[in-house]
């Protein structure tokens, strides 16, 4: 599984402050810590605090790629902010994210095609998040069609089935599992599946337990990537064990250590 | 509509490992050989880099007993003298490397002392300019006693020290680190143990660019399908990004192929199988080609005619049909 490290986000207090004060060392330290903890991709989100979000995204990208060669997920719902990040990004990039809403979908896919990068598409359309697995699959198909129309290889699309907090909408987690299973059958090569894991436990108790349990369930359905707190060691251990149990990684007695080498 | 060849894109490529060191790099080899670097499965040149395999010819450090006649014919003029034997392999048969097996170390047989073994190594180093693989006798205690001295005798030459096993890796790893050699990671045809030994070697400081993988396999007809699938799975894991299994692979062909009765028995004892030559030679070559197709990077071989056949077959695979 591709672990997309979620910690460089202006919503976190220390990161928000560092963005505001342009203190690159805090950001770079977090980038390195996540890389050491096993992140395959680093998510970058300037958060709500930044005054000039485009400038802030450019600065984030530049600061992080000074210390890491990992692919960067340029995380914003705003096309201009994403474009600003992509323009200075020398590492591999992933757009995070578009929705199935026509106007945004077209603009973001154009950007992805122009920069030859991957793109995460949320199963949300003009009506919001569909309540059923079938509804989410319809949007997934729309995302896939748009990617193909723009000449983006199908395996550069990540379908995010939008997990919602279990304490509010308890019927969502099983529906998202259904979507994860089905995404892999949409095309050949198949699009990837991704979830923003921490959202499943937003506002709930025993968050870490909920997160890692749900991640393992998703992996059993073939999840390709997840935006996660890679610094949560128990979560990463559960992920590594699940990869071994799914025969996606070769077992060795020190399999946990092997993953982190 | 034009046909587009579907191409598999792998996450990683196989680690490159350099065997042998020239004067410039602190050794005395005439040339070093870099193995590894495969970016896809063997011979699929239209998908990516598929390096040519290297053939090491095996030399024993004392005269073998009970060898089948075809091998005796090929080597009886030199097989009491490892330096002359190595020279013959390089000069007459074009061996890319020499695999020197220190069989005389065996405490149940000749039981040569570490200093005597070091002399054998030095003699072969002086006799040939190609990189070396040095193999212990397999007795843990004796090997651990000799390695510090034998490894030191080849210090700086970047030989492959063979081999580290799950229950016996520390001494050989320490010697490789001290004398700048490469370590052979040996497992009993078990991918999980192979991976574990890589982890253990990494824990004691052996870097990925100093590790070569070796699964103990048999000859053709003796479970080679299983061996093939383990080697292939190892290669697939390496290409898939498993750093502990992304090292190049070595296969021992000669001694395994010639161990089996189909290669060993002369025509008088098995008339239904026809003349021993070319049967035995084909047996070794077919064993080698099987491992090549599974992804092996270094073949350790015996008979010069088998070496020639494998070279020819490899050349054909590289020059015909490339890119379709």
Coordinates of C-alpha atoms in Angstrom, one line a residue:
Chain A
X1 CA 0.0 0.0 0.0
X2 CA 1.1 3.5 -0.7
X3 CA 1.2 5.4 2.5
X4 CA 0.5 9.1 1.9
X5 CA 1.7 11.0 5.0
X6 CA -1.0 13.5 6.2
X7 CA 1.0 15.5 8.7
X8 CA 2.1 18.5 6.6
X9 CA -1.2 20.3 6.9
X10 CA -1.9 23.8 8.0
X11 CA -4.7 22.5 10.1
X12 CA -2.1 21.2 12.6
X13 CA -1.2 24.0 14.9
X14 CA 2.6 23.8 14.6
X15 CA 2.5 23.4 10.8
X16 CA 0.1 26.3 10.5
X17 CA 2.4 28.5 12.5
X18 CA 5.4 27.4 10.5
X19 CA 3.7 28.2 7.2
X20 CA 2.7 31.6 8.6
X21 CA 6.2 32.4 9.8
X22 CA 7.9 30.7 6.8
X23 CA 9.9 28.5 9.2
X24 CA 11.0 25.8 6.7
X25 CA 12.9 23.7 9.4
X26 CA 9.6 22.6 11.0
X27 CA 8.1 21.5 7.7
X28 CA 11.3 19.8 6.6
X29 CA 11.6 18.0 10.0
X30 CA 8.1 16.7 9.6
X31 CA 8.8 15.6 6.0
X32 CA 11.9 13.6 7.2
X33 CA 10.1 12.1 10.1
X34 CA 7.3 10.9 7.9
X35 CA 9.7 9.5 5.3
X36 CA 11.6 7.6 8.0
X37 CA 8.3 6.3 9.4
X38 CA 7.5 4.7 6.0
X39 CA 5.6 7.3 4.0
X40 CA 5.6 6.7 0.2
X41 CA 4.1 10.1 -0.6
X42 CA 3.9 13.3 1.4
X43 CA 0.6 15.2 1.4
X44 CA 1.0 19.0 1.4
X45 CA -2.0 21.2 2.5
X46 CA -1.6 24.9 3.4
X47 CA -4.7 24.8 5.6
X48 CA -7.1 27.6 6.2
X49 CA -4.8 30.0 7.9
X50 CA -2.6 31.1 5.0
X51 CA -3.3 34.5 3.6
X52 CA -1.9 33.9 0.1
X53 CA -2.6 30.2 -0.4
X54 CA -0.9 29.9 -3.8
X55 CA 2.4 31.5 -2.4
X56 CA 2.1 29.3 0.7
X57 CA 1.7 26.1 -1.5
X58 CA 4.7 27.1 -3.6
X59 CA 6.8 27.6 -0.5
X60 CA 5.6 24.3 1.0
X61 CA 6.6 22.4 -2.1
X62 CA 10.0 24.1 -2.4
X63 CA 10.8 23.5 1.3
X64 CA 9.9 19.8 1.2
X65 CA 11.6 18.9 -2.0
X66 CA 14.8 20.3 -0.6
X67 CA 14.9 17.4 1.9
X68 CA 12.9 14.7 0.3
X69 CA 12.6 13.0 -3.1
X70 CA 9.2 11.4 -2.3
X71 CA 6.2 12.1 -4.6
X72 CA 4.2 15.1 -3.2
X73 CA 0.4 15.2 -3.0
X74 CA -0.6 18.8 -3.7
X75 CA -3.7 19.0 -1.5
X76 CA -6.2 21.7 -2.2
X77 CA -9.7 22.0 -3.6
X78 CA -8.7 25.1 -5.4
X79 CA -7.4 24.8 -8.9
X80 CA -5.1 27.9 -8.7
X81 CA -3.5 26.6 -5.5
X82 CA -2.8 23.2 -7.1
X83 CA -1.4 24.8 -10.2
X84 CA 0.9 27.0 -8.1
X85 CA 2.2 23.8 -6.3
X86 CA 2.6 21.9 -9.5
X87 CA 4.6 24.6 -11.2
X88 CA 7.4 24.5 -8.8
X89 CA 7.2 20.8 -8.0
X90 CA 10.3 18.8 -9.3
X91 CA 9.4 15.6 -7.4
X92 CA 6.7 13.3 -8.8
X93 CA 3.3 14.9 -8.1
X94 CA -0.3 13.8 -7.3
X95 CA -3.2 16.2 -7.4
X96 CA -5.2 15.9 -4.3
X97 CA -8.0 16.3 -5.4
X98 CA -10.8 16.8 -7.8
X99 CA -14.4 15.8 -7.5
X100 CA -16.9 14.7 -10.1
X101 CA -18.3 18.2 -10.4
X102 CA -18.0 19.0 -14.1
X103 CA -16.2 22.4 -14.0
X104 CA -13.7 21.4 -11.4
X105 CA -13.2 17.9 -12.9
X106 CA -12.3 19.4 -16.3
X107 CA -9.9 22.0 -14.8
X108 CA -8.1 19.5 -12.6
X109 CA -7.8 16.9 -15.3
X110 CA -6.3 19.5 -17.6
X111 CA -3.7 20.2 -15.0
X112 CA -2.9 16.5 -14.5
X113 CA -2.6 16.0 -18.2
X114 CA -0.4 19.1 -18.6
X115 CA 2.0 18.0 -15.8
X116 CA 1.8 14.3 -16.5
X117 CA 0.9 13.6 -12.8
X118 CA -1.5 11.3 -11.0
X119 CA -4.8 12.6 -9.6
X120 CA -7.1 11.7 -6.7
X121 CA -10.8 12.0 -7.6
X122 CA -13.4 12.1 -4.8
X123 CA -16.7 10.4 -5.5
X124 CA -18.6 13.6 -5.0
X125 CA -20.7 15.3 -7.7
X126 CA -23.0 18.3 -7.9
X127 CA -25.5 16.5 -5.6
X128 CA -22.8 15.8 -2.9
X129 CA -21.6 12.4 -1.7
X130 CA -23.9 9.7 -3.0
X131 CA -25.4 7.7 -0.2
X132 CA -24.9 4.3 -1.8
X133 CA -22.0 2.3 -3.2
X134 CA -23.7 2.3 -6.6
X135 CA -23.9 6.1 -6.5
X136 CA -20.3 6.3 -5.7
X137 CA -19.4 3.9 -8.5
X138 CA -21.3 6.1 -10.9
X139 CA -19.1 9.1 -10.0
X140 CA -16.0 6.9 -10.1
X141 CA -16.9 6.0 -13.7
X142 CA -17.3 9.7 -14.5
X143 CA -13.8 10.3 -13.0
X144 CA -12.4 7.5 -15.1
X145 CA -14.0 8.7 -18.3
X146 CA -12.7 12.2 -17.7
X147 CA -9.2 10.9 -17.1
X148 CA -9.3 8.8 -20.3
X149 CA -10.6 11.8 -22.3
X150 CA -7.6 13.8 -21.1
X151 CA -5.2 11.0 -22.1
X152 CA -4.3 10.3 -18.5
X153 CA -3.4 6.6 -18.0
X154 CA -6.1 4.8 -16.0
X155 CA -3.6 3.8 -13.3
X156 CA -2.8 7.4 -12.6
X157 CA -6.3 7.9 -11.3
X158 CA -6.9 7.3 -7.6
X159 CA -10.6 6.9 -6.7
X160 CA -11.3 8.2 -3.2
X161 CA -14.7 6.8 -2.1
X162 CA -15.0 9.4 0.7
X163 CA -15.1 7.8 4.1
X164 CA -17.2 9.7 6.6
X165 CA -17.1 9.6 10.4
X166 CA -18.4 6.4 11.9
X167 CA -20.0 8.1 14.8
X168 CA -22.2 10.2 12.4
X169 CA -22.8 7.9 9.4
X170 CA -22.2 4.3 10.5
X171 CA -23.4 2.8 7.2
X172 CA -20.6 4.5 5.3
X173 CA -17.6 2.2 6.1
X174 CA -19.1 -1.0 4.7
X175 CA -20.2 1.0 1.5
X176 CA -16.8 2.3 1.0
X177 CA -15.4 -1.2 1.3
X178 CA -17.8 -2.2 -1.6
X179 CA -16.5 0.6 -3.7
X180 CA -12.8 -0.3 -3.1
X181 CA -13.5 -3.8 -4.3
X182 CA -15.2 -2.6 -7.5
X183 CA -12.8 0.1 -8.4
X184 CA -10.2 -2.5 -9.4
X185 CA -12.6 -3.9 -12.0
X186 CA -13.3 -0.6 -13.8
X187 CA -10.4 -0.7 -16.3
X188 CA -7.2 -2.4 -17.2
X189 CA -4.8 -1.3 -15.9
X190 CA -7.2 -0.5 -13.0
X191 CA -7.5 2.8 -11.3
X192 CA -6.1 2.9 -7.8
X193 CA -8.2 3.2 -4.7
X194 CA -7.4 5.6 -1.9
X195 CA -9.1 6.7 1.4
X196 CA -8.5 9.6 3.7
X197 CA -8.4 7.2 6.6
X198 CA -8.4 9.5 9.7
X199 CA -11.8 10.8 8.6
X200 CA -13.4 7.5 9.6
X201 CA -12.8 8.3 13.3
X202 CA -13.3 12.0 13.3
X203 CA -14.9 13.0 16.6
X204 CA -15.0 9.4 17.8
X205 CA -13.3 7.7 20.7
X206 CA -10.5 5.1 20.3
X207 CA -9.5 6.8 17.1
X208 CA -6.3 5.0 16.5
X209 CA -8.0 1.6 17.0
X210 CA -10.8 2.5 14.6
X211 CA -8.3 3.8 12.1
X212 CA -6.1 0.7 12.0
X213 CA -9.0 -1.7 12.1
X214 CA -10.6 0.0 9.2
X215 CA -7.3 0.2 7.3
X216 CA -6.9 -3.5 7.6
X217 CA -10.4 -4.1 6.4
X218 CA -9.8 -1.9 3.4
X219 CA -6.5 -3.7 2.5
X220 CA -8.4 -7.0 2.5
X221 CA -10.6 -5.5 -0.2
X222 CA -7.5 -4.4 -2.3
X223 CA -7.0 -0.8 -1.2
X224 CA -4.0 0.7 -3.1
X225 CA -3.3 3.8 -1.1
X226 CA -4.3 5.7 2.0
X227 CA -3.8 9.2 3.4
X228 CA -2.7 8.3 6.9
X229 CA -0.8 9.4 10.0
X230 CA 2.4 7.5 9.3
X231 CA 3.7 8.5 12.7
X232 CA 1.1 6.2 14.3
X233 CA 3.3 3.2 14.7
X234 CA 0.6 0.7 15.6
X235 CA -1.3 1.8 12.5
X236 CA 1.7 1.2 10.3
X237 CA 2.4 -2.2 12.0
X238 CA -1.2 -3.2 11.3
X239 CA -0.7 -2.1 7.6
X240 CA 2.5 -4.0 7.3
X241 CA 1.0 -7.2 8.8
X242 CA -2.0 -6.9 6.5
X243 CA 0.2 -6.6 3.5
X244 CA 2.0 -9.8 4.5
X245 CA -1.3 -11.6 5.2
X246 CA -2.6 -10.5 1.8
X247 CA 0.6 -11.9 0.2
X248 CA 1.5 -8.5 -1.1
X249 CA 4.8 -8.6 0.8
X250 CA 7.0 -11.6 1.4
X251 CA 7.1 -12.9 4.9
X252 CA 10.3 -12.9 7.0
X253 CA 10.6 -13.3 10.7
X254 CA 11.5 -9.6 11.0
X255 CA 8.9 -8.4 8.5
X256 CA 8.1 -5.3 10.5
X257 CA 11.7 -4.3 10.4
X258 CA 12.1 -5.2 6.8
X259 CA 9.4 -2.8 5.8
X260 CA 11.1 0.1 7.5
X261 CA 14.6 -0.5 6.0
Chain B
X1 CA -5.0 0.0 -36.1
X2 CA -1.4 -0.5 -34.9
X3 CA -0.6 -2.9 -32.2
X4 CA 0.9 -1.6 -29.1
X5 CA 2.9 -4.1 -27.0
X6 CA 1.6 -4.0 -23.4
X7 CA 4.5 -3.2 -21.2
X8 CA 4.8 -4.0 -17.5
X9 CA 6.2 -1.2 -15.4
X10 CA 7.9 -2.3 -12.2
X11 CA 8.3 -0.2 -9.1
X12 CA 12.0 -0.9 -8.7
X13 CA 15.0 -2.3 -10.4
X14 CA 17.5 -4.9 -9.1
X15 CA 20.4 -3.5 -7.1
X16 CA 23.7 -3.2 -9.0
X17 CA 26.6 -5.0 -7.3
X18 CA 30.1 -4.7 -8.5
X19 CA 32.4 -7.8 -8.1
X20 CA 36.1 -7.4 -8.3
X21 CA 38.2 -4.3 -7.8
X22 CA 40.8 -2.9 -10.2
X23 CA 44.0 -1.2 -9.1
X24 CA 42.2 2.1 -9.2
X25 CA 39.7 0.8 -6.6
X26 CA 42.2 -0.9 -4.3
X27 CA 42.4 -4.3 -5.9
X28 CA 44.4 -6.1 -8.5
X29 CA 41.7 -7.4 -10.9
X30 CA 42.1 -6.6 -14.6
X31 CA 38.4 -5.6 -14.6
X32 CA 35.5 -5.4 -12.3
X33 CA 32.0 -6.8 -13.3
X34 CA 28.8 -5.1 -12.3
X35 CA 25.8 -7.4 -12.1
X36 CA 22.2 -6.6 -11.4
X37 CA 20.3 -3.6 -12.7
X38 CA 17.5 -5.6 -14.2
X39 CA 14.4 -3.5 -14.6
X40 CA 12.1 -6.3 -15.7
X41 CA 12.0 -10.1 -16.1
X42 CA 14.8 -11.8 -18.0
X43 CA 15.0 -11.4 -21.8
X44 CA 12.1 -9.0 -22.0
X45 CA 14.3 -6.3 -23.5
X46 CA 11.3 -4.5 -24.9
X47 CA 10.2 -3.7 -21.3
X48 CA 13.4 -2.5 -19.9
X49 CA 17.0 -3.2 -18.9
X50 CA 17.8 -7.0 -18.8
X51 CA 21.5 -7.4 -18.2
X52 CA 23.5 -10.3 -19.7
X53 CA 24.2 -13.1 -17.3
X54 CA 27.7 -13.7 -16.0
X55 CA 29.2 -17.1 -16.1
X56 CA 31.6 -18.1 -13.3
X57 CA 33.5 -21.4 -13.7
X58 CA 34.1 -23.4 -10.6
X59 CA 37.6 -24.4 -9.4
X60 CA 38.2 -26.7 -6.5
X61 CA 41.3 -26.2 -4.4
X62 CA 42.2 -29.9 -4.5
X63 CA 41.9 -32.7 -6.9
X64 CA 38.3 -34.0 -7.0
X65 CA 37.6 -37.7 -6.5
X66 CA 35.1 -39.8 -8.4
X67 CA 34.4 -37.2 -11.0
X68 CA 32.4 -38.3 -14.1
X69 CA 34.6 -39.0 -17.1
X70 CA 33.6 -35.9 -19.2
X71 CA 34.7 -33.6 -16.5
X72 CA 37.9 -35.6 -15.9
X73 CA 38.7 -35.2 -19.6
X74 CA 38.1 -31.5 -19.5
X75 CA 40.2 -30.7 -16.4
X76 CA 42.5 -33.6 -15.5
X77 CA 45.6 -31.8 -16.8
X78 CA 45.0 -29.0 -14.2
X79 CA 42.8 -30.2 -11.4
X80 CA 45.5 -30.7 -8.8
X81 CA 46.5 -27.1 -9.2
X82 CA 43.8 -24.4 -8.6
X83 CA 45.8 -21.6 -10.1
X84 CA 46.4 -23.6 -13.4
X85 CA 42.8 -24.7 -13.3
X86 CA 41.5 -21.1 -13.0
X87 CA 43.8 -20.0 -15.7
X88 CA 42.5 -22.6 -18.1
X89 CA 38.9 -21.6 -17.4
X90 CA 39.7 -18.0 -18.1
X91 CA 42.1 -18.3 -21.0
X92 CA 40.7 -21.3 -22.8
X93 CA 37.0 -21.1 -21.9
X94 CA 36.5 -17.4 -21.4
X95 CA 35.1 -17.6 -17.8
X96 CA 33.8 -14.2 -16.7
X97 CA 34.6 -15.1 -13.0
X98 CA 36.2 -17.9 -11.1
X99 CA 34.4 -19.5 -8.2
X100 CA 37.0 -21.0 -6.0
X101 CA 35.6 -23.6 -3.7
X102 CA 37.8 -24.3 -0.7
X103 CA 36.9 -28.0 -0.3
X104 CA 40.2 -28.8 1.3
X105 CA 39.1 -26.9 4.4
X106 CA 36.7 -29.7 5.3
X107 CA 37.7 -30.9 8.7
X108 CA 36.5 -34.4 7.9
X109 CA 38.7 -34.6 4.9
X110 CA 42.0 -32.8 4.1
X111 CA 41.4 -30.2 6.9
X112 CA 43.8 -27.6 5.4
X113 CA 44.8 -24.8 7.8
X114 CA 43.5 -21.2 7.3
X115 CA 47.0 -20.2 6.2
X116 CA 47.1 -22.9 3.6
X117 CA 43.7 -21.9 2.4
X118 CA 44.8 -18.3 2.1
X119 CA 47.7 -19.4 0.0
X120 CA 45.2 -21.2 -2.4
X121 CA 43.3 -17.9 -2.7
X122 CA 46.4 -15.9 -3.3
X123 CA 47.6 -18.3 -6.0
X124 CA 44.3 -18.0 -7.9
X125 CA 44.3 -14.2 -7.5
X126 CA 47.7 -14.1 -9.0
X127 CA 47.0 -16.5 -11.8
X128 CA 43.9 -14.8 -13.2
X129 CA 42.7 -11.2 -13.5
X130 CA 38.9 -11.9 -13.3
X131 CA 36.8 -11.3 -10.2
X132 CA 36.5 -14.2 -7.7
X133 CA 33.8 -15.9 -5.7
X134 CA 35.3 -17.7 -2.7
X135 CA 33.3 -20.5 -1.2
X136 CA 33.9 -22.1 2.2
X137 CA 33.5 -25.8 2.9
X138 CA 30.2 -25.5 4.7
X139 CA 31.3 -26.6 8.1
X140 CA 30.4 -23.5 10.3
X141 CA 33.2 -23.8 12.8
X142 CA 35.9 -24.4 10.2
X143 CA 34.6 -21.6 7.9
X144 CA 34.4 -19.1 10.8
X145 CA 37.9 -20.1 11.8
X146 CA 39.3 -19.6 8.3
X147 CA 37.3 -16.5 7.1
X148 CA 39.3 -13.9 8.9
X149 CA 42.5 -15.1 7.3
X150 CA 41.2 -16.1 3.9
X151 CA 39.2 -12.9 3.5
X152 CA 42.2 -10.8 4.6
X153 CA 44.3 -12.6 1.9
X154 CA 41.9 -11.1 -0.7
X155 CA 41.4 -7.8 1.1
X156 CA 40.2 -5.0 -1.3
X157 CA 39.5 -7.4 -4.2
X158 CA 35.7 -7.2 -3.7
X159 CA 35.3 -11.0 -4.0
X160 CA 32.0 -12.7 -3.1
X161 CA 32.4 -14.5 0.2
X162 CA 30.1 -17.5 0.2
X163 CA 28.1 -17.9 2.1
X164 CA 26.1 -16.3 5.0
X165 CA 23.2 -18.4 6.4
X166 CA 20.5 -17.6 8.9
X167 CA 22.4 -19.5 11.7
X168 CA 25.9 -18.4 10.6
X169 CA 26.4 -15.0 9.2
X170 CA 28.2 -12.8 11.7
X171 CA 31.8 -13.8 11.0
X172 CA 31.5 -13.7 7.2
X173 CA 29.7 -10.3 7.4
X174 CA 32.3 -8.8 9.6
X175 CA 35.1 -10.1 7.3
X176 CA 33.3 -8.6 4.3
X177 CA 32.9 -5.3 6.0
X178 CA 36.5 -5.2 7.1
X179 CA 38.1 -6.3 3.8
X180 CA 35.6 -4.7 1.4
X181 CA 34.0 -7.8 0.0
X182 CA 30.5 -8.8 -1.1
X183 CA 28.4 -11.4 0.9
X184 CA 26.4 -14.3 -0.6
X185 CA 23.1 -14.6 1.2
X186 CA 22.3 -18.4 1.2
X187 CA 19.0 -19.9 2.1
X188 CA 17.7 -23.5 1.8
X189 CA 15.3 -22.8 -1.1
X190 CA 13.1 -20.7 1.2
X191 CA 12.2 -17.1 0.2
X192 CA 11.2 -16.2 3.8
X193 CA 14.6 -17.2 5.1
X194 CA 16.4 -15.5 2.2
X195 CA 14.6 -12.3 3.1
X196 CA 15.4 -12.8 6.8
X197 CA 19.1 -13.2 6.1
X198 CA 19.1 -10.0 4.1
X199 CA 17.6 -8.2 7.1
X200 CA 20.2 -9.8 9.4
X201 CA 23.0 -8.7 7.1
X202 CA 21.6 -5.3 6.9
X203 CA 21.4 -5.1 10.7
X204 CA 25.1 -5.7 11.0
X205 CA 25.9 -3.1 8.5
X206 CA 26.2 -4.9 5.1
X207 CA 24.9 -2.5 2.5
X208 CA 22.5 -3.6 -0.3
X209 CA 25.1 -3.0 -2.9
X210 CA 27.2 -5.7 -1.2
X211 CA 24.7 -8.5 -1.1
X212 CA 24.0 -11.3 -3.7
X213 CA 21.2 -13.8 -3.2
X214 CA 21.6 -17.6 -3.5
X215 CA 18.9 -20.2 -3.0
X216 CA 20.2 -23.8 -2.7
X217 CA 18.7 -25.5 -5.7
X218 CA 19.1 -28.9 -7.3
X219 CA 19.7 -30.0 -10.9
X220 CA 17.3 -30.5 -13.7
X221 CA 14.8 -33.2 -12.8
X222 CA 15.1 -32.7 -9.1
X223 CA 12.4 -30.2 -8.2
X224 CA 13.7 -27.6 -10.6
X225 CA 10.1 -26.3 -11.2
X226 CA 9.9 -25.4 -7.5
X227 CA 13.3 -23.8 -7.6
X228 CA 12.3 -21.8 -10.6
X229 CA 9.2 -20.6 -8.9
X230 CA 11.1 -19.5 -5.8
X231 CA 13.7 -17.7 -7.8
X232 CA 11.0 -16.0 -10.0
X233 CA 9.1 -15.0 -6.9
X234 CA 12.2 -13.5 -5.4
X235 CA 12.8 -11.5 -8.6
X236 CA 9.1 -10.4 -8.7
X237 CA 9.4 -9.2 -5.1
X238 CA 12.6 -7.3 -5.9
X239 CA 11.1 -5.6 -8.9
X240 CA 8.0 -4.9 -6.8
X241 CA 10.1 -2.8 -4.4
X242 CA 11.0 -5.3 -1.7
X243 CA 14.5 -3.9 -0.8
X244 CA 15.5 -7.1 1.1
X245 CA 14.9 -9.2 -2.1
X246 CA 16.1 -6.8 -4.7
X247 CA 19.7 -8.1 -4.8
X248 CA 21.1 -9.9 -7.9
X249 CA 20.9 -13.7 -7.8
X250 CA 23.5 -16.4 -8.2
X251 CA 22.8 -20.1 -9.1
X252 CA 25.1 -23.0 -8.6
X253 CA 24.6 -25.2 -11.7
X254 CA 27.7 -27.3 -12.3
X255 CA 28.0 -29.2 -9.1
X256 CA 24.2 -29.7 -8.9
X257 CA 23.7 -30.9 -12.4
X258 CA 26.6 -33.3 -12.3
X259 CA 25.4 -34.7 -9.0
X260 CA 22.4 -36.4 -10.6
X261 CA 22.5 -39.9 -12.1
X262 CA 21.2 -38.7 -15.5
X263 CA 24.4 -36.8 -15.9
X264 CA 26.7 -39.0 -13.9
X265 CA 26.1 -42.4 -15.4
X266 CA 28.2 -43.5 -18.3
X267 CA 26.5 -45.2 -21.3
X268 CA 27.5 -48.7 -20.2
X269 CA 25.5 -48.3 -17.0
X270 CA 22.5 -46.6 -18.7
X271 CA 22.5 -47.6 -22.4
X272 CA 18.9 -46.4 -22.8
X273 CA 20.0 -42.8 -22.1
X274 CA 22.6 -42.8 -24.9
X275 CA 26.2 -41.5 -24.8
X276 CA 27.2 -39.6 -21.7
X277 CA 28.5 -36.9 -23.9
X278 CA 26.5 -34.9 -24.9
X279 CA 23.8 -36.0 -22.4
X280 CA 25.6 -34.7 -19.3
X281 CA 26.6 -31.5 -21.0
X282 CA 23.0 -30.9 -22.1
X283 CA 21.9 -31.6 -18.5
X284 CA 24.1 -28.9 -17.1
X285 CA 23.2 -26.4 -19.9
X286 CA 19.4 -27.1 -19.5
X287 CA 19.7 -26.6 -15.7
X288 CA 21.5 -23.3 -16.4
X289 CA 19.0 -22.0 -18.9
X290 CA 16.1 -22.8 -16.5
X291 CA 17.7 -20.6 -13.8
X292 CA 18.5 -17.8 -16.4
X293 CA 14.8 -17.7 -17.3
X294 CA 13.9 -17.3 -13.6
X295 CA 16.2 -14.2 -13.4
X296 CA 19.6 -15.5 -12.2
X297 CA 22.5 -13.1 -12.7
X298 CA 25.5 -15.3 -12.1
X299 CA 25.7 -18.9 -13.1
X300 CA 28.4 -21.1 -11.5
X301 CA 29.2 -23.8 -14.1
X302 CA 31.6 -26.7 -14.7
X303 CA 31.8 -28.1 -18.1
X304 CA 33.3 -25.9 -20.9
X305 CA 30.9 -27.2 -23.5
X306 CA 27.9 -26.5 -21.3
X307 CA 29.3 -23.0 -20.8
X308 CA 29.6 -22.6 -24.6
X309 CA 26.0 -23.8 -25.1
X310 CA 24.6 -21.4 -22.5
X311 CA 26.5 -18.5 -24.0
X312 CA 25.2 -19.3 -27.4
X313 CA 21.6 -19.6 -26.2
X314 CA 21.8 -16.4 -24.3
X315 CA 23.2 -14.6 -27.2
X316 CA 20.4 -15.9 -29.4
X317 CA 17.8 -14.7 -26.8
X318 CA 19.4 -11.2 -26.8
X319 CA 19.7 -10.8 -30.5
X320 CA 16.6 -12.4 -31.9
X321 CA 13.1 -10.9 -31.6
X322 CA 14.2 -7.9 -29.5
X323 CA 11.5 -5.4 -29.4
X324 CA 9.4 -7.5 -31.7

